[in-house]
């Protein structure tokens, strides 16, 4: 029964106003955006700046969205002259520090959008942190 209880707690947090949840959590999200995909491409990437305002590490462990079939945390890496992406099972935010998700580095890999998203649209993505913190964030779709 334990996981059910945790899930319920997350649901309540997710439904709370974003500002309140962010303040309470001590983790803020800004400059959240998703790059518009070329026609026919079912893969998009999401970026943002995460700020840990607490004096403890905060660990991003998952992301999900009603707008996509699959959301994964990825990191672009260069190895032996080749660029690739690897799955990042978790991303640690150091105390009192910011972490940038940007092209060429960490990103949210967004697969199979449920509808075609264009520049100017918004899409909700929920970020889940270890310990049960859940942040619902609106991402702006841009070129
Ligand atoms: Cu990726």
Coordinates of N, CA and C and ligand atoms in Angstrom, one line a residue:
X1 N 0.8 -1.2 0.0 CA 0.0 0.0 0.0 C 0.9 1.3 0.0
X2 N 2.1 1.1 0.3 CA 3.0 2.2 0.5 C 3.1 3.1 -0.7
X3 N 3.3 2.5 -1.9 CA 3.4 3.3 -3.1 C 2.2 4.1 -3.4
X4 N 1.0 3.5 -3.1 CA -0.3 4.2 -3.4 C -0.3 5.5 -2.6
X5 N 0.1 5.4 -1.4 CA 0.1 6.6 -0.5 C 1.0 7.7 -1.1
X6 N 2.2 7.3 -1.5 CA 3.1 8.2 -2.1 C 2.5 8.9 -3.3
X7 N 1.9 8.0 -4.2 CA 1.3 8.5 -5.4 C 0.2 9.5 -5.1
X8 N -0.5 9.3 -4.1 CA -1.6 10.2 -3.8 C -1.0 11.6 -3.3
X9 N 0.0 11.5 -2.5 CA 0.7 12.8 -2.1 C 1.2 13.6 -3.3
X10 N 1.8 12.9 -4.2 CA 2.3 13.5 -5.4 C 1.2 14.2 -6.2
X11 N 0.0 13.5 -6.3 CA -1.1 14.1 -7.0 C -1.6 15.4 -6.4
X12 N -1.6 15.4 -5.1 CA -2.0 16.6 -4.4 C -1.1 17.8 -4.7
X13 N 0.2 17.5 -4.6 CA 1.2 18.5 -4.9 C 1.1 19.0 -6.4
X14 N 0.8 18.1 -7.3 CA 0.8 18.4 -8.7 C -0.4 19.4 -8.9
X15 N -1.4 19.2 -8.1 CA -2.6 20.0 -8.3 C -2.5 21.4 -7.7
X16 N -1.6 21.5 -6.8 CA -1.4 22.8 -6.1 C -0.9 23.9 -7.0
X17 N -1.2 25.1 -6.8 CA -0.7 26.2 -7.7 C 0.8 26.1 -7.8
X18 N 1.3 26.3 -9.0 CA 2.8 26.2 -9.3 C 3.6 27.1 -8.4
X19 N 3.2 28.3 -8.2 CA 4.0 29.2 -7.4 C 4.1 28.7 -6.0
X20 N 3.0 28.2 -5.4 CA 3.0 27.8 -4.0 C 3.9 26.5 -3.9
X21 N 3.8 25.6 -4.9 CA 4.6 24.4 -4.8 C 6.1 24.8 -4.9
X22 N 6.4 25.7 -5.8 CA 7.8 26.1 -6.0 C 8.4 26.7 -4.8
X23 N 7.7 27.5 -4.2 CA 8.1 28.2 -3.0 C 8.4 27.2 -1.9
X24 N 7.4 26.4 -1.7 CA 7.5 25.4 -0.6 C 8.7 24.5 -0.9
X25 N 8.9 24.1 -2.1 CA 9.9 23.2 -2.5 C 11.3 23.7 -2.4
X26 N 11.5 25.0 -2.7 CA 12.8 25.6 -2.8 C 13.5 25.3 -4.1
X27 N 12.8 24.7 -5.0 CA 13.3 24.5 -6.4 C 12.4 25.3 -7.3
X28 N 13.1 26.2 -8.1 CA 12.3 27.0 -9.1 C 12.8 26.6 -10.5
X29 N 11.8 26.9 -11.4 CA 12.1 26.6 -12.8 C 11.8 27.8 -13.6
X30 N 12.8 28.2 -14.5 CA 12.5 29.4 -15.4 C 13.0 29.1 -16.8
X31 N 12.6 30.0 -17.7 CA 13.0 29.8 -19.1 C 12.7 28.4 -19.6
X32 N 11.5 27.9 -19.3 CA 11.1 26.6 -19.7 C 10.6 26.7 -21.2
X33 N 11.2 25.9 -22.1 CA 10.8 26.0 -23.5 C 11.1 24.6 -24.2
X34 N 10.3 24.4 -25.2 CA 10.4 23.2 -26.1 C 10.7 23.7 -27.5
X35 N 11.6 23.1 -28.1 CA 11.9 23.5 -29.5 C 11.0 22.8 -30.5
X36 N 10.4 23.6 -31.3 CA 9.4 23.2 -32.3 C 10.2 22.1 -33.2
X37 N 9.4 21.1 -33.5 CA 10.0 20.0 -34.4 C 9.8 20.3 -35.8
X38 N 10.8 19.9 -36.7 CA 10.5 20.0 -38.1 C 9.3 19.1 -38.5
X39 N 8.6 19.4 -39.6 CA 7.5 18.6 -40.0 C 7.8 17.1 -40.1
X40 N 7.0 16.2 -39.5 CA 7.2 14.8 -39.6 C 8.1 14.2 -38.6
X41 N 8.7 15.0 -37.8 CA 9.6 14.5 -36.7 C 8.8 14.4 -35.4
X42 N 8.8 13.2 -34.8 CA 8.0 13.0 -33.6 C 8.8 13.1 -32.3
X43 N 10.0 13.8 -32.4 CA 10.9 13.9 -31.3 C 11.1 15.4 -31.0
X44 N 11.0 15.8 -29.8 CA 11.2 17.2 -29.4 C 12.1 17.2 -28.2
X45 N 12.7 18.4 -27.9 CA 13.5 18.5 -26.7 C 13.1 19.7 -25.9
X46 N 13.1 19.5 -24.6 CA 12.7 20.6 -23.6 C 13.9 21.1 -22.8
X47 N 13.9 22.4 -22.6 CA 15.0 23.0 -21.9 C 14.5 23.9 -20.8
X48 N 15.3 24.2 -19.8 CA 14.9 25.1 -18.7 C 16.1 25.4 -17.8
X49 N 15.9 26.3 -16.9 CA 16.9 26.5 -15.8 C 16.3 26.1 -14.5
X50 N 16.9 25.2 -13.8 CA 16.5 24.7 -12.5 C 17.3 25.4 -11.4
X51 N 16.6 25.9 -10.4 CA 17.4 26.5 -9.4 C 17.1 25.9 -8.0
X52 N 18.1 25.4 -7.4 CA 17.9 24.8 -6.0 C 18.2 25.9 -5.0
X53 N 17.1 26.4 -4.3 CA 17.3 27.4 -3.3 C 17.6 26.9 -1.9
X54 N 17.6 25.6 -1.8 CA 17.8 25.0 -0.5 C 19.3 24.7 -0.2
X55 N 19.6 24.3 1.0 CA 20.9 24.0 1.3 C 21.2 22.5 1.3
X56 N 20.3 21.8 0.6 CA 20.5 20.4 0.5 C 20.5 20.1 -1.0
X57 N 21.1 19.0 -1.5 CA 21.0 18.6 -2.9 C 19.6 18.2 -3.2
X58 N 19.1 18.5 -4.4 CA 17.8 18.1 -4.9 C 18.0 17.3 -6.1
X59 N 17.3 16.1 -6.2 CA 17.6 15.2 -7.3 C 16.4 15.0 -8.2
X60 N 16.5 15.5 -9.5 CA 15.5 15.2 -10.5 C 15.5 13.8 -10.9
X61 N 14.4 13.1 -10.7 CA 14.4 11.6 -11.0 C 13.5 11.3 -12.2
X62 N 12.6 12.1 -12.6 CA 11.7 11.7 -13.7 C 11.0 13.0 -14.2
X63 N 10.4 12.8 -15.4 CA 9.6 13.9 -15.9 C 8.5 13.2 -16.7
X64 N 7.3 13.8 -16.8 CA 6.2 13.2 -17.6 C 5.3 14.3 -18.1
X65 N 4.6 14.0 -19.1 CA 3.7 15.1 -19.7 C 2.5 14.4 -20.3
X66 N 1.3 15.0 -20.1 CA 0.1 14.5 -20.8 C 0.2 14.8 -22.3
X67 N 1.2 15.6 -22.7 CA 1.3 16.0 -24.1 C 2.1 15.0 -25.0
X68 N 2.8 14.1 -24.3 CA 3.8 13.2 -25.0 C 3.6 11.7 -24.5
X69 N 3.9 10.8 -25.4 CA 3.8 9.4 -25.0 C 4.9 9.1 -24.0
X70 N 6.1 9.6 -24.3 CA 7.3 9.3 -23.4 C 8.1 10.6 -23.2
X71 N 8.5 10.7 -21.9 CA 9.5 11.8 -21.6 C 10.7 11.2 -20.8
X72 N 11.9 11.5 -21.3 CA 13.1 11.0 -20.7 C 14.0 12.2 -20.4
X73 N 14.9 12.0 -19.4 CA 15.9 12.9 -19.1 C 17.2 12.5 -19.9
X74 N 17.7 13.3 -20.7 CA 18.9 13.0 -21.6 C 20.0 14.0 -21.4
X75 N 21.2 13.5 -21.8 CA 22.3 14.4 -21.8 C 23.0 14.2 -23.1
X76 N 23.3 15.3 -23.8 CA 24.1 15.2 -25.0 C 25.6 15.1 -24.6
X77 N 26.3 14.1 -25.2 CA 27.7 14.0 -24.8 C 28.5 13.9 -26.1
X78 N 29.8 14.3 -26.0 CA 30.7 14.2 -27.2 C 31.8 13.2 -26.7
X79 N 31.9 12.2 -27.6 CA 32.9 11.1 -27.2 C 33.6 10.8 -28.5
X80 N 34.9 10.8 -28.5 CA 35.8 10.5 -29.6 C 35.3 11.2 -30.9
X81 N 35.0 12.4 -30.8 CA 34.6 13.2 -32.0 C 33.2 13.0 -32.4
X82 N 32.4 12.1 -31.7 CA 31.0 11.8 -32.1 C 30.1 12.4 -31.0
X83 N 29.0 12.9 -31.5 CA 28.0 13.4 -30.5 C 26.8 12.4 -30.4
X84 N 26.5 12.2 -29.2 CA 25.4 11.2 -28.9 C 24.6 11.7 -27.7
X85 N 23.6 10.9 -27.4 CA 22.8 11.2 -26.2 C 22.7 10.0 -25.3
X86 N 22.8 10.3 -24.0 CA 22.6 9.2 -23.1 C 21.5 9.5 -22.1
X87 N 20.8 8.5 -21.6 CA 19.8 8.6 -20.7 C 20.4 8.9 -19.3
X88 N 19.8 9.9 -18.7 CA 20.3 10.3 -17.3 C 19.3 9.9 -16.3
X89 N 19.5 8.8 -15.6 CA 18.4 8.3 -14.7 C 18.1 9.3 -13.6
X90 N 19.1 10.2 -13.2 CA 18.8 11.2 -12.3 C 19.8 12.4 -12.5
X91 N 19.3 13.6 -12.1 CA 20.2 14.7 -12.2 C 20.2 15.5 -10.9
X92 N 21.4 15.6 -10.3 CA 21.5 16.2 -9.0 C 21.7 17.7 -9.1
X93 N 20.9 18.5 -8.4 CA 21.1 19.9 -8.3 C 21.9 20.2 -7.0
X94 N 23.0 20.8 -7.1 CA 23.8 21.1 -5.9 C 23.1 22.2 -5.1
X95 N 23.3 22.2 -3.7 CA 22.7 23.2 -2.9 C 23.0 24.6 -3.4
X96 N 22.0 25.5 -3.3 CA 22.1 26.9 -3.7 C 22.7 27.1 -5.1
X97 N 22.4 26.2 -6.0 CA 23.0 26.3 -7.3 C 21.9 26.1 -8.4
X98 N 22.3 26.6 -9.6 CA 21.4 26.5 -10.8 C 22.0 25.4 -11.7
X99 N 21.1 24.7 -12.4 CA 21.5 23.8 -13.4 C 20.7 24.1 -14.7
X100 N 21.5 24.2 -15.8 CA 20.9 24.6 -17.0 C 20.6 23.4 -17.9
X101 N 19.4 23.2 -18.4 CA 19.1 22.3 -19.5 C 19.1 23.1 -20.8
X102 N 20.0 22.8 -21.7 CA 20.2 23.6 -22.9 C 20.7 22.8 -24.0
X103 N 20.5 23.2 -25.2 CA 21.0 22.5 -26.4 C 22.5 22.1 -26.2
X104 N 22.8 20.9 -26.5 CA 24.2 20.4 -26.3 C 24.5 19.9 -24.9
X105 N 23.5 19.9 -24.0 CA 23.7 19.3 -22.7 C 22.5 18.6 -22.2
X106 N 22.1 18.8 -21.0 CA 20.9 18.1 -20.5 C 19.7 18.6 -21.2
X107 N 18.8 17.7 -21.5 CA 17.5 18.1 -22.1 C 16.4 17.1 -21.7
X108 N 15.2 17.5 -21.8 CA 14.1 16.5 -21.7 C 13.8 16.0 -23.1
X109 N 13.9 14.7 -23.3 CA 13.6 14.1 -24.6 C 12.1 13.8 -24.6
X110 N 11.4 14.4 -25.5 CA 10.0 14.3 -25.6 C 9.6 13.5 -26.9
X111 N 9.0 12.4 -26.7 CA 8.7 11.5 -27.8 C 7.2 11.3 -28.1
X112 N 6.9 11.3 -29.3 CA 5.5 11.1 -29.8 C 4.5 12.0 -29.2
X113 N 4.5 13.3 -29.6 CA 3.5 14.2 -29.1 C 2.1 13.8 -29.5
X114 N 1.2 14.0 -28.6 CA -0.2 13.5 -28.8 C -0.9 14.4 -29.8
X115 N -0.4 15.6 -30.0 CA -0.9 16.5 -31.1 C 0.3 17.3 -31.6
X116 N 0.3 17.8 -32.8 CA 1.4 18.6 -33.3 C 1.5 19.9 -32.6
X117 N 2.7 20.2 -32.1 CA 2.9 21.4 -31.4 C 3.7 22.4 -32.2
X118 N 3.2 23.7 -32.2 CA 3.8 24.7 -33.0 C 4.3 25.8 -32.1
X119 N 5.2 26.7 -32.6 CA 5.7 27.8 -31.9 C 4.5 28.6 -31.4
X120 N 4.6 29.0 -30.1 CA 3.5 29.8 -29.6 C 2.6 28.9 -28.7
X121 N 2.6 27.6 -28.9 CA 1.8 26.7 -28.0 C 2.5 26.6 -26.7
X122 N 1.7 26.0 -25.7 CA 2.3 25.7 -24.4 C 2.0 24.2 -24.1
X123 N 3.0 23.6 -23.4 CA 2.8 22.2 -23.1 C 3.2 22.0 -21.6
X124 N 2.4 21.3 -20.9 CA 2.7 21.0 -19.5 C 3.6 19.8 -19.3
X125 N 4.7 20.0 -18.5 CA 5.6 18.9 -18.2 C 5.7 18.9 -16.7
X126 N 5.6 17.7 -16.1 CA 5.8 17.6 -14.6 C 7.1 17.0 -14.3
X127 N 7.8 17.7 -13.4 CA 9.1 17.3 -13.0 C 9.0 16.6 -11.6
X128 N 9.6 15.5 -11.4 CA 9.5 14.7 -10.2 C 10.9 14.6 -9.5
X129 N 11.0 15.0 -8.3 CA 12.2 15.0 -7.5 C 12.2 13.9 -6.5
X130 N 13.4 13.5 -6.1 CA 13.4 12.5 -5.0 C 12.9 13.1 -3.7
X131 N 12.1 12.3 -3.0 CA 11.5 12.7 -1.8 C 10.1 13.1 -2.0
X132 N 9.6 13.1 -3.3 CA 8.2 13.3 -3.5 C 7.8 14.6 -4.1
X133 N 8.8 15.6 -4.2 CA 8.5 16.9 -4.7 C 8.1 16.8 -6.2
X134 N 7.0 17.4 -6.6 CA 6.5 17.4 -7.9 C 6.3 18.8 -8.4
X135 N 6.9 19.2 -9.5 CA 6.6 20.6 -10.0 C 5.9 20.5 -11.4
X136 N 4.8 21.1 -11.5 CA 4.1 21.2 -12.8 C 4.6 22.5 -13.5
X137 N 5.2 22.4 -14.7 CA 5.7 23.5 -15.4 C 5.1 23.7 -16.8
X138 N 4.8 24.9 -17.1 CA 4.3 25.1 -18.5 C 5.5 25.5 -19.4
X139 N 5.7 24.8 -20.4 CA 6.8 25.0 -21.4 C 6.3 25.7 -22.6
X140 N 7.0 26.8 -23.0 CA 6.6 27.5 -24.3 C 7.2 26.8 -25.5
X141 N 6.5 26.6 -26.5 CA 7.1 26.0 -27.7 C 7.6 27.2 -28.5
X142 N 8.9 27.1 -28.9 CA 9.6 28.1 -29.7 C 10.3 27.5 -30.9
X143 N 10.6 28.3 -31.9 CA 11.3 27.9 -33.1 C 12.7 27.4 -32.7
Ligands
LIG1 CU1 17.8 13.2 -26.2

